[in-house]
XYZ file of C-alpha atoms in Angstrom:
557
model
C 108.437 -0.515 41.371
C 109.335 1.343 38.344
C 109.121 -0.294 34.419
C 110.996 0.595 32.198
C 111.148 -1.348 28.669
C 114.264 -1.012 26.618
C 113.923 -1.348 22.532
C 117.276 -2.419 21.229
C 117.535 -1.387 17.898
C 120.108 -4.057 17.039
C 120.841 -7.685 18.998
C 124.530 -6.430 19.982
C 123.120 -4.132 22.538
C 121.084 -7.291 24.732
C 124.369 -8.417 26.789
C 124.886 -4.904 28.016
C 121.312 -4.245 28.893
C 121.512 -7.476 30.976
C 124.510 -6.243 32.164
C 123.055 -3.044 33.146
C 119.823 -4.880 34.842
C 121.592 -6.238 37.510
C 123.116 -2.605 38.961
C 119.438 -1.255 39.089
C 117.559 -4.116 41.611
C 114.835 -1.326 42.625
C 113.725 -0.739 38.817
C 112.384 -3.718 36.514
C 114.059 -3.304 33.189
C 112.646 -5.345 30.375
C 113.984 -5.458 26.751
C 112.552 -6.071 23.360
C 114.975 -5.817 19.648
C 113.290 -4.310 17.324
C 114.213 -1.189 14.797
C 112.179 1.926 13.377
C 108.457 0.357 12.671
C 109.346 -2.881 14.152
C 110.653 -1.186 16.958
C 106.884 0.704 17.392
C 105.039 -2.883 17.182
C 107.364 -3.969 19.918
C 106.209 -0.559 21.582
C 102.771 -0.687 21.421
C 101.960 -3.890 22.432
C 104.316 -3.209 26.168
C 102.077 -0.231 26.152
C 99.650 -2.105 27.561
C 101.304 -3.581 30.063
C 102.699 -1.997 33.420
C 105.530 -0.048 31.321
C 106.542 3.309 33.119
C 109.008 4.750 30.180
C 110.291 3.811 27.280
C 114.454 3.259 26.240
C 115.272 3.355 22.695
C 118.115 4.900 20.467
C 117.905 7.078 17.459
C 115.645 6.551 14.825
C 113.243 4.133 16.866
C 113.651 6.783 19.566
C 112.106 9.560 16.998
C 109.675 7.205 15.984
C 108.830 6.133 19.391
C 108.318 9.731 20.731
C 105.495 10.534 17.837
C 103.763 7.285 18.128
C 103.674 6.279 22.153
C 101.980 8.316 24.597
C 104.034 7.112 27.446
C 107.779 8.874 27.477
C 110.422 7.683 25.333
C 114.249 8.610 26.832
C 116.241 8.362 24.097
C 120.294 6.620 24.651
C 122.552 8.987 23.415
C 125.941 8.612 21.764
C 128.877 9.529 23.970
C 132.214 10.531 22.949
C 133.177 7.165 23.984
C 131.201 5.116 21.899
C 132.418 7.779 18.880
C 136.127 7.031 20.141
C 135.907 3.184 20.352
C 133.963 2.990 16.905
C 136.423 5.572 14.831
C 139.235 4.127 16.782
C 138.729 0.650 15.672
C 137.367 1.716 11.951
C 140.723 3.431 11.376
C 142.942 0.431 11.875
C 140.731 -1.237 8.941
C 143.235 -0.720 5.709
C 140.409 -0.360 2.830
C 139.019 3.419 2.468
C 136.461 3.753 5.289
C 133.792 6.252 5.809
C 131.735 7.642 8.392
C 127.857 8.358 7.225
C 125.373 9.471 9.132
C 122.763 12.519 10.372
C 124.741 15.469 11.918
C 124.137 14.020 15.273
C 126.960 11.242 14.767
C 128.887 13.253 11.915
C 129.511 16.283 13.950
C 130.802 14.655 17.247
C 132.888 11.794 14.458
C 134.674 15.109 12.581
C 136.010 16.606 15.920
C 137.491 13.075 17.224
C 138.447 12.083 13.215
C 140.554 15.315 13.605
C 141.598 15.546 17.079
C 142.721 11.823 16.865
C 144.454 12.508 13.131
C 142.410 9.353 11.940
C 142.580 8.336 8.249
C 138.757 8.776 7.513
C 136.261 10.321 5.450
C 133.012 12.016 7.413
C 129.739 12.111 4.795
C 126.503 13.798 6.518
C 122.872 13.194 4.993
C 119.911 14.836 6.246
C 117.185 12.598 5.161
C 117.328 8.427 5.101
C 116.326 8.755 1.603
C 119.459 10.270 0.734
C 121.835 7.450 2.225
C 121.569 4.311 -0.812
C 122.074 6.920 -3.326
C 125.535 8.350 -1.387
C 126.355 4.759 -0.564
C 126.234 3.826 -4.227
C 128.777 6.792 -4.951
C 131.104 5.904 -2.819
C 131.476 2.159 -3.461
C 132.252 3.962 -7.133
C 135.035 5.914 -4.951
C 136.351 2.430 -3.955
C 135.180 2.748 -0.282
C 134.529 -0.780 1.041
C 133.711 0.129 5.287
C 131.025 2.012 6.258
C 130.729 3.035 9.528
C 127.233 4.270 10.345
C 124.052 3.781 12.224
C 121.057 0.834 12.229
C 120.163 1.852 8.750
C 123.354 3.151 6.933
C 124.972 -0.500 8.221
C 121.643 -2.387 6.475
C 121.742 -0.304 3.740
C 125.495 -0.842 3.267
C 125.356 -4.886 3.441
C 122.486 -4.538 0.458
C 125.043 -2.813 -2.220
C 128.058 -5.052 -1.227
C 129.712 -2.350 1.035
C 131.090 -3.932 4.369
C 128.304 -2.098 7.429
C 130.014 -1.136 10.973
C 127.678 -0.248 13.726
C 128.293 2.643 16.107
C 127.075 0.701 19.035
C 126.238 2.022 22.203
C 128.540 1.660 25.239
C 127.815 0.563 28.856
C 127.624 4.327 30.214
C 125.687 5.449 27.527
C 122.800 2.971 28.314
C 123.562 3.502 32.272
C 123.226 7.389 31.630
C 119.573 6.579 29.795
C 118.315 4.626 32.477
C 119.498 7.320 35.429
C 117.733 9.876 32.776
C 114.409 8.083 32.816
C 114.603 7.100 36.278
C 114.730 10.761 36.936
C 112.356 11.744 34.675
C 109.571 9.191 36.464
C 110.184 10.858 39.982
C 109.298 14.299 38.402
C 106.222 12.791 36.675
C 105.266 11.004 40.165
C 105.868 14.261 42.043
C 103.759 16.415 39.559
C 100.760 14.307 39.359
C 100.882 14.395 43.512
C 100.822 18.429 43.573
C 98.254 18.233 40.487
C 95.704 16.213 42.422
C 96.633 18.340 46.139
C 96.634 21.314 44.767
C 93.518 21.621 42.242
C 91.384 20.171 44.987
C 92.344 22.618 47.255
C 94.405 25.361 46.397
C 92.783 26.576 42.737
C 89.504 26.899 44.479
C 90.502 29.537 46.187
C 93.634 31.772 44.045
C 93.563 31.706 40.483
C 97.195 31.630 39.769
C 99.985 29.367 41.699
C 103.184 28.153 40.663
C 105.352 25.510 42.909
C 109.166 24.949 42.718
C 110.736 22.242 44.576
C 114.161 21.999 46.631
C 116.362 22.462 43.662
C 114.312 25.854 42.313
C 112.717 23.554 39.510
C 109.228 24.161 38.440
C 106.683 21.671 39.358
C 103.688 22.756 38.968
C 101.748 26.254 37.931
C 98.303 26.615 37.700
C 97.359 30.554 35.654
C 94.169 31.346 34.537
C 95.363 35.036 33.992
C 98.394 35.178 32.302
C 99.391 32.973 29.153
C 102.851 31.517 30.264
C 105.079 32.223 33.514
C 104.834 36.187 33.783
C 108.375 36.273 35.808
C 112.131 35.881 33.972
C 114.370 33.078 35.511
C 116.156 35.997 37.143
C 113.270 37.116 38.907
C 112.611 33.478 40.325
C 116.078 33.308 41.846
C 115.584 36.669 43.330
C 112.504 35.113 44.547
C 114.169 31.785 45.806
C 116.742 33.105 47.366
C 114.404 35.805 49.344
C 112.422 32.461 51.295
C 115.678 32.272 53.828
C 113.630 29.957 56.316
C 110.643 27.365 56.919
C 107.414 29.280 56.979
C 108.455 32.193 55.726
C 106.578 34.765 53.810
C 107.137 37.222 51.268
C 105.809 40.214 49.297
C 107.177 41.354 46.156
C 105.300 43.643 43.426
C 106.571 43.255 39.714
C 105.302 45.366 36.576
C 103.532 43.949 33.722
C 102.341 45.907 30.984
C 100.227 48.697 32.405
C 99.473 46.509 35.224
C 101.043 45.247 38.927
C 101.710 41.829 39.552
C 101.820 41.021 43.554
C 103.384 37.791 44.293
C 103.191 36.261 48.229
C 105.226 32.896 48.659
C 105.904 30.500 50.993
C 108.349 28.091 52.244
C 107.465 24.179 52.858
C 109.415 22.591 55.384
C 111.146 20.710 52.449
C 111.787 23.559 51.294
C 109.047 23.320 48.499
C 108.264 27.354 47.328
C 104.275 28.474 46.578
C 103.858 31.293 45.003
C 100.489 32.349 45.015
C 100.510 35.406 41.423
C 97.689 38.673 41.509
C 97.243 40.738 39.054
C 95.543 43.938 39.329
C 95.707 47.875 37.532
C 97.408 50.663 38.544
C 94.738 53.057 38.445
C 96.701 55.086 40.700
C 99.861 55.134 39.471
C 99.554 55.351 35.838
C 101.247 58.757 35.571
C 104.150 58.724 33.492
C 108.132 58.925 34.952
C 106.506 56.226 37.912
C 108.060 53.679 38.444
C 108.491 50.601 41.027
C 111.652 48.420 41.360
C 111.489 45.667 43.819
C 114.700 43.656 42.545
C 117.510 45.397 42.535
C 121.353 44.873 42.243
C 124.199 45.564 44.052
C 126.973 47.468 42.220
C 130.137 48.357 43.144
C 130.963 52.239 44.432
C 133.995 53.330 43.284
C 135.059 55.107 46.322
C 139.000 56.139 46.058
C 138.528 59.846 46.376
C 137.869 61.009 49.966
C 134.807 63.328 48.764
C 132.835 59.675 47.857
C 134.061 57.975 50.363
C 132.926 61.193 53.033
C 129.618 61.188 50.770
C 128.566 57.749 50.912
C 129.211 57.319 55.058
C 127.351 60.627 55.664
C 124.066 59.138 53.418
C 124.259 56.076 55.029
C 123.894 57.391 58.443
C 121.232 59.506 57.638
C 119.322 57.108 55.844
C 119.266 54.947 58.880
C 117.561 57.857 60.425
C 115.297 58.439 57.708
C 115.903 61.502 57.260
C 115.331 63.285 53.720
C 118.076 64.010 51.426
C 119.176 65.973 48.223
C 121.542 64.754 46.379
C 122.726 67.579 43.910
C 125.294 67.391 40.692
C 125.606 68.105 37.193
C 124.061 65.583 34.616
C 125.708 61.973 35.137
C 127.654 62.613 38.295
C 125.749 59.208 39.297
C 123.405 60.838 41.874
C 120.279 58.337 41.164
C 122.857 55.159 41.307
C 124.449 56.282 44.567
C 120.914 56.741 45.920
C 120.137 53.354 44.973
C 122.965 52.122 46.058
C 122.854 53.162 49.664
C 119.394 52.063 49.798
C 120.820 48.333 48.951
C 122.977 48.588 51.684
C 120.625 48.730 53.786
C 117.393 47.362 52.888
C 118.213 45.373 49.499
C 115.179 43.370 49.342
C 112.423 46.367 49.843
C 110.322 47.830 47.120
C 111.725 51.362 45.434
C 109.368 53.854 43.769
C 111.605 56.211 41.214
C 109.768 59.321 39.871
C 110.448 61.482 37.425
C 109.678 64.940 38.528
C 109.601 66.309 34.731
C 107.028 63.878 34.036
C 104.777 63.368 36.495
C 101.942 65.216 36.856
C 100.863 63.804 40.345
C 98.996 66.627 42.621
C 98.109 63.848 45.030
C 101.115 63.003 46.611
C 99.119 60.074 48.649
C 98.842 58.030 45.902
C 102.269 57.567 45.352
C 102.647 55.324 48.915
C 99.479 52.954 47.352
C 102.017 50.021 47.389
C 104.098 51.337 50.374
C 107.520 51.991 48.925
C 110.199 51.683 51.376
C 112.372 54.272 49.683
C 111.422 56.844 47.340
C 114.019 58.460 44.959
C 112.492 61.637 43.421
C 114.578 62.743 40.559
C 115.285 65.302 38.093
C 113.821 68.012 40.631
C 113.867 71.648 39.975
C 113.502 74.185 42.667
C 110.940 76.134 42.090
C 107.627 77.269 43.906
C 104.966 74.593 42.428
C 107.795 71.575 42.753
C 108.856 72.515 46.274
C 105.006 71.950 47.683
C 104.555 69.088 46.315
C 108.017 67.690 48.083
C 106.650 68.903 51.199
C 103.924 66.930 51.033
C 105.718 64.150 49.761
C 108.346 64.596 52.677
C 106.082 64.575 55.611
C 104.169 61.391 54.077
C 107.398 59.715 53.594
C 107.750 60.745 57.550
C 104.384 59.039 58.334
C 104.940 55.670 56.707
C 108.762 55.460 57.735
C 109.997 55.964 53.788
C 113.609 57.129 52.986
C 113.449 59.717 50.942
C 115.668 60.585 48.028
C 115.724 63.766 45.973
C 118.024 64.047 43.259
C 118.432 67.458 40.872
C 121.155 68.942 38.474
C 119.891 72.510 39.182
C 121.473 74.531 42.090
C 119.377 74.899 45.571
C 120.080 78.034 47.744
C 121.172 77.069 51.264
C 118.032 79.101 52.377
C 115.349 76.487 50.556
C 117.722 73.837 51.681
C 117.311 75.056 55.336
C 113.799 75.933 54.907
C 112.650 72.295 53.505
C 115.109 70.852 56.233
C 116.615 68.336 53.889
C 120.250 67.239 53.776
C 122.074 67.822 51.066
C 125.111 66.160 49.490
C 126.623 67.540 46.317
C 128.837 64.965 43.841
C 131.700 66.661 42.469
C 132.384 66.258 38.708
C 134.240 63.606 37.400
C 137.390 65.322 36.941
C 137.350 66.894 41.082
C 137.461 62.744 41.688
C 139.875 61.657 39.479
C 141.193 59.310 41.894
C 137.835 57.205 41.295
C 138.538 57.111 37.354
C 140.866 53.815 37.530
C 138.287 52.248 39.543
C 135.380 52.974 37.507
C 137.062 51.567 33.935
C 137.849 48.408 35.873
C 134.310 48.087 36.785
C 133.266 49.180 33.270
C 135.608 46.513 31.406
C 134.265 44.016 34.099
C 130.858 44.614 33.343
C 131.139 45.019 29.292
C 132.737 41.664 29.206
C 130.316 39.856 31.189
C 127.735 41.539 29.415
C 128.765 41.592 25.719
C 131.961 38.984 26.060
C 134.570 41.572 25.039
C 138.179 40.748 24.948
C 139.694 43.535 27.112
C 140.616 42.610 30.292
C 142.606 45.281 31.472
C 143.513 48.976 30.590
C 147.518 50.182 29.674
C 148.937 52.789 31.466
C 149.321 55.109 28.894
C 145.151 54.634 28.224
C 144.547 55.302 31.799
C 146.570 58.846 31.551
C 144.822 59.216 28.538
C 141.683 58.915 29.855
C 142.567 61.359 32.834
C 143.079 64.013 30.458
C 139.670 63.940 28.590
C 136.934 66.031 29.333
C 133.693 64.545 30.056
C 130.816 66.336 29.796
C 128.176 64.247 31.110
C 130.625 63.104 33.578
C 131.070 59.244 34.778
C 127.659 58.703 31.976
C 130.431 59.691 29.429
C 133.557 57.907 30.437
C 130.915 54.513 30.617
C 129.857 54.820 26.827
C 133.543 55.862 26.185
C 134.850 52.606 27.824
C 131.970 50.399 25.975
C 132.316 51.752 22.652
C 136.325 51.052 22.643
C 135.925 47.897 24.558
C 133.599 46.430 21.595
C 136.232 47.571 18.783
C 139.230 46.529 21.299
C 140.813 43.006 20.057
C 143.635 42.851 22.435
C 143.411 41.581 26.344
C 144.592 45.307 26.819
C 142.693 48.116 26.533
C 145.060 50.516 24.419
C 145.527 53.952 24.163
C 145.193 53.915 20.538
C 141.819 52.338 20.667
C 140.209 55.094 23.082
C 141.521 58.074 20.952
C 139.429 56.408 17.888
C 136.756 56.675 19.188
C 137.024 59.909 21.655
C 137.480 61.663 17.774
C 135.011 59.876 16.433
C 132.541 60.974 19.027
C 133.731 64.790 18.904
C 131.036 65.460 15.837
C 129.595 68.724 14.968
C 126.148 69.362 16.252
C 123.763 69.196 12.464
C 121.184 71.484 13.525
C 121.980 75.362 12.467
C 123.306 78.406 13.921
C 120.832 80.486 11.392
C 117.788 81.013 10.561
C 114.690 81.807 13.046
C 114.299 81.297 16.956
C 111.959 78.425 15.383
C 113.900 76.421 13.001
C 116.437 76.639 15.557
C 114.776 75.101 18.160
C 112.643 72.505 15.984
C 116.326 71.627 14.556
C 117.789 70.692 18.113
C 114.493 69.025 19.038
C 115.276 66.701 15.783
C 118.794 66.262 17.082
C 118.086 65.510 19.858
C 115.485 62.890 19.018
C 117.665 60.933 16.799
C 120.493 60.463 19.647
C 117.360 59.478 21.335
C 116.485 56.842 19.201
C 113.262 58.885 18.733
C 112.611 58.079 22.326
C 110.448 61.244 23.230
C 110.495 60.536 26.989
C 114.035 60.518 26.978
C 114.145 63.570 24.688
C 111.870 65.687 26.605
C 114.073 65.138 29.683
C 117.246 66.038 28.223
C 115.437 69.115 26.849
C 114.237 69.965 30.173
C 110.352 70.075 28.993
C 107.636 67.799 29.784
C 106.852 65.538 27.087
C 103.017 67.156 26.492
C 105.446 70.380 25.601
C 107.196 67.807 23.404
C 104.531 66.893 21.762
C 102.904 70.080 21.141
C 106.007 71.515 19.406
C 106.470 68.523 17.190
C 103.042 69.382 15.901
C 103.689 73.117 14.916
């Protein structure tokens, strides 16, 4: 049976504690009164008994916690205890005030306010600081004080009249539920420790362990420093296990390494994760990269071209059968790649490579961690580039990979016959206007999740508006349009007025001259270029349509 020992920091609190012993018959709850250092004597000398946890209430609870080495769960004030004690305080008649550490001040002010109560909140941050504000206000004529253990003591010493915030029934119910709680984790942890080190570490060097409710219970690394994986990544994780005995295989990057994860599910629906970390010798190049975890984003799909577009890719995807996906810069060819993709296999591991960046001859090391789609992007058609899709294309055939290619240049129907892909070209933004009212919803959806912006919903004169632009990197331009006036919107309503700010303030004059030598020219819209970048030279060299080596090298001259 559980023991738990209770430290009362004043006698008042006893009745309730026996009160509250006889609604927990499975846990033994002892009790002791004692406050701050008295309160640790009490402590240490149940220590050595059968004690499981701790109960104690402010101060002695801070004390408790750096002295005792069992756990100390401290009883918190609720609103109602605030309510009860400010309540009954403000029917005194002499000046009363509330003093105490921000803990009880800050909860006292909201109620004091709330309730319209006629009293004065005074916050200290140190004990030391409490006789000499006590002092000044007796001088003030205040004659209640209503405070903790030590304000009330402190107050009775200088002749001021002490009132305890005391701590209700359900405050000391909620501690001992809290503790009670916190001993079945510590019971459950040091079962997995002892199973699991005999065993398990012996044989895999890193393992974490979640239990039914996704809550960590145990992790054993010896190569990484702290949990390698967000809290997202987890629940991707979690939610992947759909059944007893299942297994799974996800790859995650981590610095210039691969992490490859394999989990399990217990029949009580405990999760092992068993963590390996290895180098990606092979796929080092730069523009590679891996996405296992992907989300699902809405299409907007109004205009019959998208609508046509996204049916035909799905059905060839389910064949597996290559396809180029063609369009001018931001015409979303990449995202409706990916998006397809999550339609039908949303759990399976992507490869995305950048064409303009990769320098990968050996198109067999790219299926090393056997992608099961592979989106090839920012293509262009020429001699050396078309081999090495060819190559890529019958591999993909091989190990049953979709197969993505993605380009803004144009592709004669003869290469596209010849390399016996299928191609879909996106029209520009303003051929699918239809789509544009469903894409700013989407956008103010997302920003306001994301960033907590006001603007719920766009006026009709800002959606004609809108219609009327032109964008010239296409849906990539109407989505940093939309964020930039959704951040400086302060109405629900997205207005009119708003978007045309900022469409003129965008409209400014390229900085890099129209004189001068070939050179200058081109080392001036390299600079350019690199500042919208946010000196980002991989980014840069794309946009410049030159590999970043090129980059480089110019930079230099």
């Amino acid at each position: 049976m559980l023991h738990f020992h209770i430290i009362a920091p004043y006698q008042a609190m006893i009745p309730i504690i026996e009160e509250c012993q006889q609604m927990f018959s499975n846990i033994k709850i002892t009790y002791s009164v004692g406050d701050l250092q008295e309160g640790v004597k009490v402590a240490a000398q149940k220590e050595k008994e059968d004690v499981d946890i701790f109960i104690s209430r402010g101060g002695t609870a801070r004390i408790l916690k750096e002295h005792m080495t069992l756990p100390v769960v401290d009883i918190h004030l609720s609103g109602y205890d605030l309510t009860r004690s400010l309540t009954l305080a403000s029917q005194i008649h002499e000046k009363t005030a509330v003093v105490g550490f921000s803990n009880i001040t800050t909860g006292a002010s909201s109620i004091i306010e709330l309730l319209n109560l006629p009293l004065k909140v005074f916050t200290v941050t140190r004990s030391e600081e409490v006789a000499p504000l006590l002092l000044r206000l007796k001088e003030e004529g205040y004659y209640h004080i209503l405070g903790d253990v030590i304000t009330v003591k402190t107050s009775e010493a200088i002749g001021l009249r002490g009132m305890l915030l005391q701590s209700g029934k359900e405050s000391i119910i909620r501690a001992i539920e809290e503790a009670a709680f916190l001993a079945e984790q510590l019971q459950k942890q040091t079962h997995f420790k002892n199973l699991f080190e005999d065993i398990l570490v012996k044989e895999h060097r890193n393992i974490i362990v979640f239990n039914q409710f996704n809550e960590m219970v145990y992790k054993h690394f010896e190569d990484f420093t702290d949990n390698p994986l967000s809290q997202q990544d987890w629940y991707v994780l979690h939610s992947s296990i759909q059944s007893e005995n299942y297994q799974l295989t996800k790859y995650y990057p981590f610095g210039e390494e691969q992490i490859r994860i394999t989990g399990y599910q217990g029949k009580e629906q405990f999760k092992l994760y068993f963590l390996e970390k290895y180098s990606l010798n092979r796929l080092q190049e730069q523009g590679i990269r891996l996405k296992s975890e992907l989300q699902k984003e809405p299409v907007a799909s109004q205009s019959e071209q998208i609508k046509k577009h996204m049916k035909t890719m799905i059905a060839l995807y389910k064949k597996n059968k290559p396809i180029l996906i063609t369009g001018e810069k931001g015409t979303g060819k990449k995202f409706l790649a990916t998006q397809v993709h999550i339609d039908i296999a949303p759990n399976d591991l992507v490869m995305e490579i950048d064409a303009a960046l990769c320098n990968t001859k050996k198109a067999n090391d790219l299926f090393f961690l056997k992608p099961e789609c592979l989106i090839l992007y920012n293509v262009i058609p020429n001699q050396e580039t078309l081999g090495w899709i060819r190559d890529i294309k019958n591999l993909c055939e091989q190990n049953d990979v979709q197969l993505f290619i993605t380009s803004e240049h144009s592709w004669s129907h003869e290469t596209v016959e010849q390399e016996k892909l299928h191609q879909i070209h996106l029209p520009k933004l303003v051929e699918r206007i239809d789509d544009l009212q469903e894409l700013v919803i989407y956008f103010l959806a997302d920003y306001h999740q994301k960033y907590g912006t006001t603007a719920m919903k766009i006026s009709e004169e800002a959606l004609t508006y809108l219609k009327g632009l032109s964008y010239q990197n296409h849906v990539d331009s109407l989505r940093d349009l939309i964020k930039q006036a959704t951040l400086n919107e302060k109405d629900y309503i997205l207005h009119k007025k708003t978007l045309e700010a900022i469409s003129e303030q965008n409209q400014l004059p390229q900085i890099f001259p129209i004189n001068g030598t070939l050179k200058e020219m081109e080392a001036a819209i390299i600079a350019q270029v690199l500042r919208e970048e946010d000196n980002n030279q991989t980014k840069a060299a794309k946009r410049l349509g030159i590999n970043r080596a090129t980059l480089w090298r110019k930079l230099k001259e």
